[in-house]
Short mmCIF file of C-alpha atoms in Angstrom, two decimals:
data_model
loop_
_atom_site.label_atom_id
_atom_site.label_comp_id
_atom_site.label_asym_id
_atom_site.label_seq_id
_atom_site.Cartn_x
_atom_site.Cartn_y
_atom_site.Cartn_z
CA MET A 1 0.00 0.00 0.00
CA THR A 2 1.44 3.34 -0.98
CA SER A 3 1.46 6.23 1.46
CA THR A 4 -0.75 9.26 0.90
CA PRO A 5 1.23 12.33 -0.19
CA VAL A 6 1.28 15.21 2.26
CA ALA A 7 -0.32 17.54 -0.27
CA SER A 8 -3.24 15.15 -0.70
CA ARG A 9 -3.79 14.87 3.03
CA GLU A 10 -3.70 18.64 3.41
CA ALA A 11 -6.38 19.00 0.74
CA ALA A 12 -8.67 16.31 2.23
CA PRO A 13 -12.20 17.74 2.23
CA LEU A 14 -13.48 15.95 5.37
CA PRO A 15 -11.37 17.74 8.02
CA VAL A 16 -11.75 21.09 6.24
CA ALA A 17 -15.53 20.75 6.14
CA ALA A 18 -15.55 19.56 9.75
CA LEU A 19 -13.63 22.59 11.00
CA MET A 20 -15.72 25.06 9.00
CA GLY A 21 -18.87 23.42 10.30
CA ALA A 22 -17.57 23.63 13.86
CA MET A 23 -16.83 27.34 13.58
CA VAL A 24 -20.24 28.21 12.10
CA SER A 25 -22.06 26.00 14.61
CA ILE A 26 -20.39 27.47 17.67
CA GLN A 27 -21.22 31.04 16.62
CA ILE A 28 -24.86 30.15 16.02
CA GLY A 29 -24.93 28.40 19.39
CA ALA A 30 -23.51 31.48 21.08
CA THR A 31 -26.40 33.56 19.75
CA PHE A 32 -28.89 31.08 21.24
CA ALA A 33 -26.97 31.09 24.53
CA LYS A 34 -27.02 34.86 24.85
CA GLY A 35 -30.80 34.73 24.80
CA LEU A 36 -30.72 32.61 27.97
CA PHE A 37 -28.55 35.04 29.94
CA PRO A 38 -31.47 37.14 31.24
CA LEU A 39 -33.20 33.96 32.49
CA ILE A 40 -30.44 31.85 34.08
CA GLY A 41 -27.30 33.97 33.81
CA ALA A 42 -24.02 33.24 32.07
CA GLN A 43 -22.96 30.54 34.55
CA GLY A 44 -26.32 28.80 34.37
CA THR A 45 -26.17 28.84 30.58
CA THR A 46 -22.63 27.47 30.63
CA THR A 47 -23.75 24.65 32.89
CA LEU A 48 -26.62 23.58 30.65
CA ARG A 49 -24.41 23.90 27.59
CA LEU A 50 -21.76 21.58 28.99
CA VAL A 51 -24.11 19.08 30.65
CA ILE A 52 -26.38 18.69 27.62
CA GLY A 53 -23.41 18.66 25.26
CA ALA A 54 -21.71 15.96 27.33
CA LEU A 55 -24.82 13.77 27.38
CA MET A 56 -25.17 14.10 23.60
CA LEU A 57 -21.56 13.15 22.99
CA ILE A 58 -21.65 10.23 25.43
CA ALA A 59 -24.73 8.84 23.69
CA VAL A 60 -23.13 9.11 20.24
CA LEU A 61 -19.48 8.28 20.93
CA ARG A 62 -19.82 5.69 23.74
CA PRO A 63 -16.50 6.62 25.32
CA TRP A 64 -16.54 3.68 27.76
CA GLN A 65 -15.65 1.41 24.84
CA MET A 66 -12.13 2.90 24.84
CA ARG A 67 -10.66 3.67 28.24
CA PRO A 68 -7.74 6.08 28.53
CA SER A 69 -4.34 4.75 29.57
CA ARG A 70 -2.60 5.96 32.70
CA ALA A 71 -0.30 8.07 30.55
CA THR A 72 -3.21 9.82 28.83
CA LEU A 73 -5.46 10.25 31.89
CA PRO A 74 -3.70 13.37 33.30
CA TRP A 75 -3.93 15.06 29.89
CA LEU A 76 -7.61 14.15 29.71
CA VAL A 77 -8.38 15.59 33.14
CA ALA A 78 -6.49 18.77 32.26
CA TYR A 79 -8.49 18.93 29.01
CA GLY A 80 -11.75 18.77 30.94
CA VAL A 81 -10.65 21.46 33.41
CA THR A 82 -9.62 23.65 30.49
CA LEU A 83 -13.00 23.23 28.76
CA CYS A 84 -14.81 24.19 31.96
CA ALA A 85 -12.72 27.34 32.50
CA LEU A 86 -12.84 28.30 28.82
CA ASN A 87 -16.62 28.14 28.66
CA LEU A 88 -17.21 29.94 31.96
CA LEU A 89 -14.88 32.79 31.00
CA PHE A 90 -16.16 33.16 27.43
CA TYR A 91 -19.83 33.25 28.41
CA ALA A 92 -19.09 35.72 31.21
CA ALA A 93 -17.39 37.91 28.59
CA LEU A 94 -20.25 37.45 26.13
CA ALA A 95 -22.68 38.79 28.73
CA ARG A 96 -20.76 42.09 28.69
CA ILE A 97 -19.40 42.63 25.16
CA PRO A 98 -20.56 41.86 21.56
CA LEU A 99 -20.05 38.37 20.17
CA GLY A 100 -17.62 39.38 17.39
CA VAL A 101 -15.42 41.32 19.81
CA ALA A 102 -15.44 38.49 22.36
CA VAL A 103 -14.39 35.95 19.72
CA ALA A 104 -11.60 38.19 18.39
CA LEU A 105 -10.20 38.80 21.87
CA GLU A 106 -10.46 35.11 22.75
CA PHE A 107 -8.70 34.26 19.51
CA SER A 108 -5.69 36.32 20.56
CA GLY A 109 -4.62 33.63 23.04
CA PRO A 110 -3.65 30.81 20.68
CA LEU A 111 -2.61 33.38 18.07
CA LEU A 112 -0.03 35.06 20.27
CA VAL A 113 1.23 31.77 21.69
CA ALA A 114 1.70 30.37 18.19
CA THR A 115 3.56 33.47 17.08
CA LEU A 116 5.77 33.68 20.15
CA THR A 117 6.89 30.07 19.72
CA SER A 118 8.53 31.06 16.44
CA ARG A 119 12.07 32.41 16.56
CA ARG A 120 12.04 34.27 13.24
CA ALA A 121 12.29 38.05 13.36
CA SER A 122 9.60 38.46 10.69
CA ASP A 123 7.01 36.94 13.00
CA PHE A 124 7.24 39.93 15.31
CA ALA A 125 5.30 41.83 12.65
CA TRP A 126 2.34 39.50 13.30
CA ILE A 127 2.70 40.05 17.03
CA ALA A 128 2.58 43.81 16.48
CA LEU A 129 -0.49 43.50 14.25
CA ALA A 130 -2.31 41.29 16.77
CA VAL A 131 -1.49 43.67 19.61
CA ALA A 132 -2.74 46.58 17.50
CA GLY A 133 -6.01 44.76 16.93
CA ILE A 134 -6.41 44.05 20.64
CA LEU A 135 -5.70 47.68 21.47
CA LEU A 136 -8.38 48.80 19.01
CA LEU A 137 -10.80 46.51 20.84
CA SER A 138 -9.74 47.67 24.29
CA PRO A 139 -11.96 49.89 26.44
CA PHE A 140 -9.21 52.52 26.48
CA VAL A 141 -9.84 53.49 22.87
CA HIS A 142 -12.39 56.27 22.50
CA SER A 143 -15.43 54.93 20.70
CA LEU A 144 -19.11 55.66 20.22
CA ALA A 145 -19.74 52.26 21.80
CA PRO A 146 -17.06 51.72 24.49
CA LEU A 147 -16.46 48.16 25.62
CA ASP A 148 -16.84 46.89 29.16
CA PRO A 149 -13.31 46.49 30.67
CA ILE A 150 -14.24 43.39 32.64
CA GLY A 151 -15.72 41.77 29.54
CA VAL A 152 -12.51 42.45 27.62
CA MET A 153 -10.36 40.90 30.37
CA LEU A 154 -12.61 37.85 30.60
CA ALA A 155 -12.39 37.29 26.83
CA LEU A 156 -8.59 37.56 26.91
CA ALA A 157 -8.46 35.06 29.77
CA ALA A 158 -10.67 32.71 27.73
CA GLY A 159 -8.12 33.06 24.94
CA GLY A 160 -5.41 31.70 27.19
CA PHE A 161 -7.49 28.63 27.96
CA TRP A 162 -8.27 28.18 24.26
CA ALA A 163 -4.53 27.93 23.62
CA LEU A 164 -4.34 25.18 26.25
CA TYR A 165 -7.33 23.45 24.67
CA ILE A 166 -5.52 23.11 21.34
CA VAL A 167 -2.54 21.41 22.97
CA LEU A 168 -4.52 19.16 25.32
CA ALA A 169 -7.05 18.08 22.67
CA GLN A 170 -4.22 16.86 20.48
CA LYS A 171 -2.59 15.05 23.42
CA GLY A 172 -5.74 13.14 24.27
CA GLY A 173 -6.79 12.75 20.66
CA ALA A 174 -3.59 10.89 19.81
CA GLU A 175 -4.89 7.88 21.77
CA LEU A 176 -8.66 8.31 22.04
CA GLY A 177 -9.54 10.11 18.82
CA THR A 178 -12.99 11.72 18.85
CA ARG A 179 -13.84 10.04 22.18
CA THR A 180 -11.54 12.61 23.77
CA THR A 181 -14.34 15.13 23.29
CA ALA A 182 -16.86 13.03 25.22
CA TYR A 183 -14.49 12.42 28.12
CA GLY A 184 -13.44 16.06 28.28
CA MET A 185 -17.01 17.37 28.11
CA ALA A 186 -18.13 14.97 30.86
CA ILE A 187 -15.35 16.17 33.16
CA ALA A 188 -16.15 19.80 32.36
CA ALA A 189 -19.87 19.21 32.99
CA VAL A 190 -19.22 17.82 36.47
CA LEU A 191 -16.88 20.69 37.35
CA VAL A 192 -19.28 23.43 36.18
CA LEU A 193 -22.36 22.17 38.07
CA PRO A 194 -21.68 24.08 41.33
CA PHE A 195 -21.38 27.36 39.38
CA GLY A 196 -24.64 26.89 37.53
CA VAL A 197 -26.64 25.72 40.55
CA ALA A 198 -25.32 28.61 42.63
CA GLN A 199 -26.49 31.17 40.07
CA ALA A 200 -29.69 29.71 38.63
CA GLY A 201 -30.83 26.99 41.07
CA THR A 202 -33.94 25.06 40.07
CA ALA A 203 -34.53 27.36 37.08
CA LEU A 204 -32.08 25.13 35.24
CA LEU A 205 -34.75 22.42 35.18
CA ALA A 206 -37.63 24.54 33.87
CA PRO A 207 -39.04 22.90 30.70
CA SER A 208 -38.93 26.12 28.66
CA ILE A 209 -35.30 26.66 29.62
CA LEU A 210 -34.34 23.08 28.78
CA VAL A 211 -35.78 23.33 25.27
CA SER A 212 -33.61 26.35 24.50
CA ALA A 213 -30.66 24.75 26.27
CA LEU A 214 -30.92 21.72 23.98
CA LEU A 215 -30.23 23.99 21.01
CA VAL A 216 -27.33 25.61 22.86
CA GLY A 217 -25.89 22.23 23.79
CA LEU A 218 -26.18 20.94 20.24
CA PHE A 219 -24.79 23.95 18.37
CA SER A 220 -22.32 25.23 20.97
CA SER A 221 -20.94 22.04 22.47
CA ALA A 222 -21.74 18.63 21.02
CA LEU A 223 -21.58 19.38 17.31
CA PRO A 224 -18.64 21.84 17.18
CA PHE A 225 -16.40 19.98 19.62
CA PHE A 226 -16.99 16.70 17.81
CA LEU A 227 -16.30 18.27 14.42
CA GLU A 228 -13.23 20.08 15.70
CA MET A 229 -11.79 16.88 17.14
CA VAL A 230 -12.30 15.24 13.74
CA ALA A 231 -10.34 18.10 12.22
CA LEU A 232 -7.58 18.22 14.85
CA THR A 233 -6.82 14.51 14.55
CA ARG A 234 -6.75 14.53 10.72
CA MET A 235 -5.61 17.99 9.67
CA PRO A 236 -2.08 19.43 9.47
CA ALA A 237 -1.54 22.26 11.94
CA ARG A 238 -0.95 24.78 9.15
CA ILE A 239 -4.36 24.19 7.57
CA TYR A 240 -6.05 24.29 10.97
CA GLY A 241 -4.40 27.61 11.76
CA THR A 242 -5.31 29.12 8.40
CA LEU A 243 -8.99 28.19 8.55
CA THR A 244 -9.50 29.30 12.14
CA CYS A 245 -8.49 32.81 11.05
CA LEU A 246 -12.09 33.16 9.89
CA GLU A 247 -13.59 32.64 13.35
CA PRO A 248 -13.57 36.28 14.57
CA GLY A 249 -15.25 37.38 11.36
CA LEU A 250 -17.87 34.65 11.68
CA GLY A 251 -18.55 35.77 15.23
CA ALA A 252 -19.05 39.37 14.15
CA LEU A 253 -21.36 38.26 11.32
CA ALA A 254 -23.43 36.03 13.63
CA GLY A 255 -23.72 38.84 16.17
CA PHE A 256 -24.90 41.24 13.49
CA LEU A 257 -27.39 38.86 11.86
CA PHE A 258 -28.92 37.19 14.91
CA LEU A 259 -28.26 39.56 17.83
CA HIS A 260 -28.40 42.88 15.95
CA GLU A 261 -25.05 43.88 17.43
CA SER A 262 -23.58 46.83 15.57
CA LEU A 263 -19.83 47.40 15.78
CA THR A 264 -17.99 50.68 15.28
CA VAL A 265 -15.45 51.17 12.52
CA THR A 266 -12.68 51.02 15.13
CA GLN A 267 -13.94 47.71 16.50
CA LEU A 268 -14.28 46.25 13.00
CA GLY A 269 -10.71 47.39 12.34
CA GLY A 270 -9.54 45.60 15.46
CA ILE A 271 -11.25 42.38 14.40
CA ALA A 272 -9.75 42.69 10.91
CA ALA A 273 -6.28 43.19 12.40
CA VAL A 274 -6.63 40.03 14.51
CA ILE A 275 -7.79 38.06 11.45
CA ALA A 276 -4.88 39.36 9.35
CA ALA A 277 -2.36 38.56 12.09
CA ALA A 278 -3.81 35.07 12.45
CA PHE A 279 -3.61 34.48 8.72
CA GLY A 280 -0.02 35.71 8.58
CA THR A 281 0.92 33.48 11.50
CA ALA A 282 -0.76 30.47 9.94
CA ILE A 283 1.05 30.75 6.61
CA THR A 284 4.50 31.57 7.99
CA SER A 285 4.87 29.84 11.36
CA LYS A 286 5.96 26.25 11.94
CA PRO A 287 3.55 25.18 13.37
CA PRO A 288 0.91 27.91 13.38
CA VAL A 289 -0.77 26.58 16.51
CA PRO A 290 0.85 25.19 19.70
CA SER A 291 1.98 21.65 18.99
CA PRO A 292 1.89 18.89 21.63
CA GLU A 293 4.88 17.24 20.08
#
């Protein structure tokens, strides 16, 4: 049997379609989630998202059929902790700032880590561009629609955990494949329960809330995390990094179409700068995202 050329693997349509589907799905899910904030808060919404998403993935992937080894177990636990923190921080940010801005600021985490791991002088240009974009999105820039400082800091913190997610998902995925998602989501769901119960209490079980939460769990957790794991375990890091450059723009578009969130020219410029820096990093860095190897 002959080996598949690298170029052919990089052009494989399945992982590309999976990653694009994941990015679109998670932005649509975020718009559904924001509608629940007035009813059960950001922490309550995060809890339902992770619990329902975990149950969906467990039912589909049956993770018990492949148990993690002792070597993989610590990475898996860390993956679950990271998912819990990432979701709590991002939804807390989303309650304070527009979706497109939150996604762009969150995206800065893996972007800056990927760039800083490169030793080439030319990559500092991408660092400067990313920092410029973040500054344009900061609350210190005068704007007709100033951003909440706490929301900005929460989104940046979520970005740091997204960088960890990339590394840990690949560590667990090397042994467990897509079942890594089910294990990680289950761990995250258990960890987030105290936060959701403390904020929303029995409102989490209201039938009307659960119906909306099912959509959030499907579009924001189960579907995108499954699709992204398919991509991460089959796609070269360079292609992954290039395609994810679109995510801040997709977030801004989803916020505009479904949440009627209007952004200023300055904020759109900041998002564009982050996208451009991400694209430059993806096509010049080796690898463009943090590698577990």
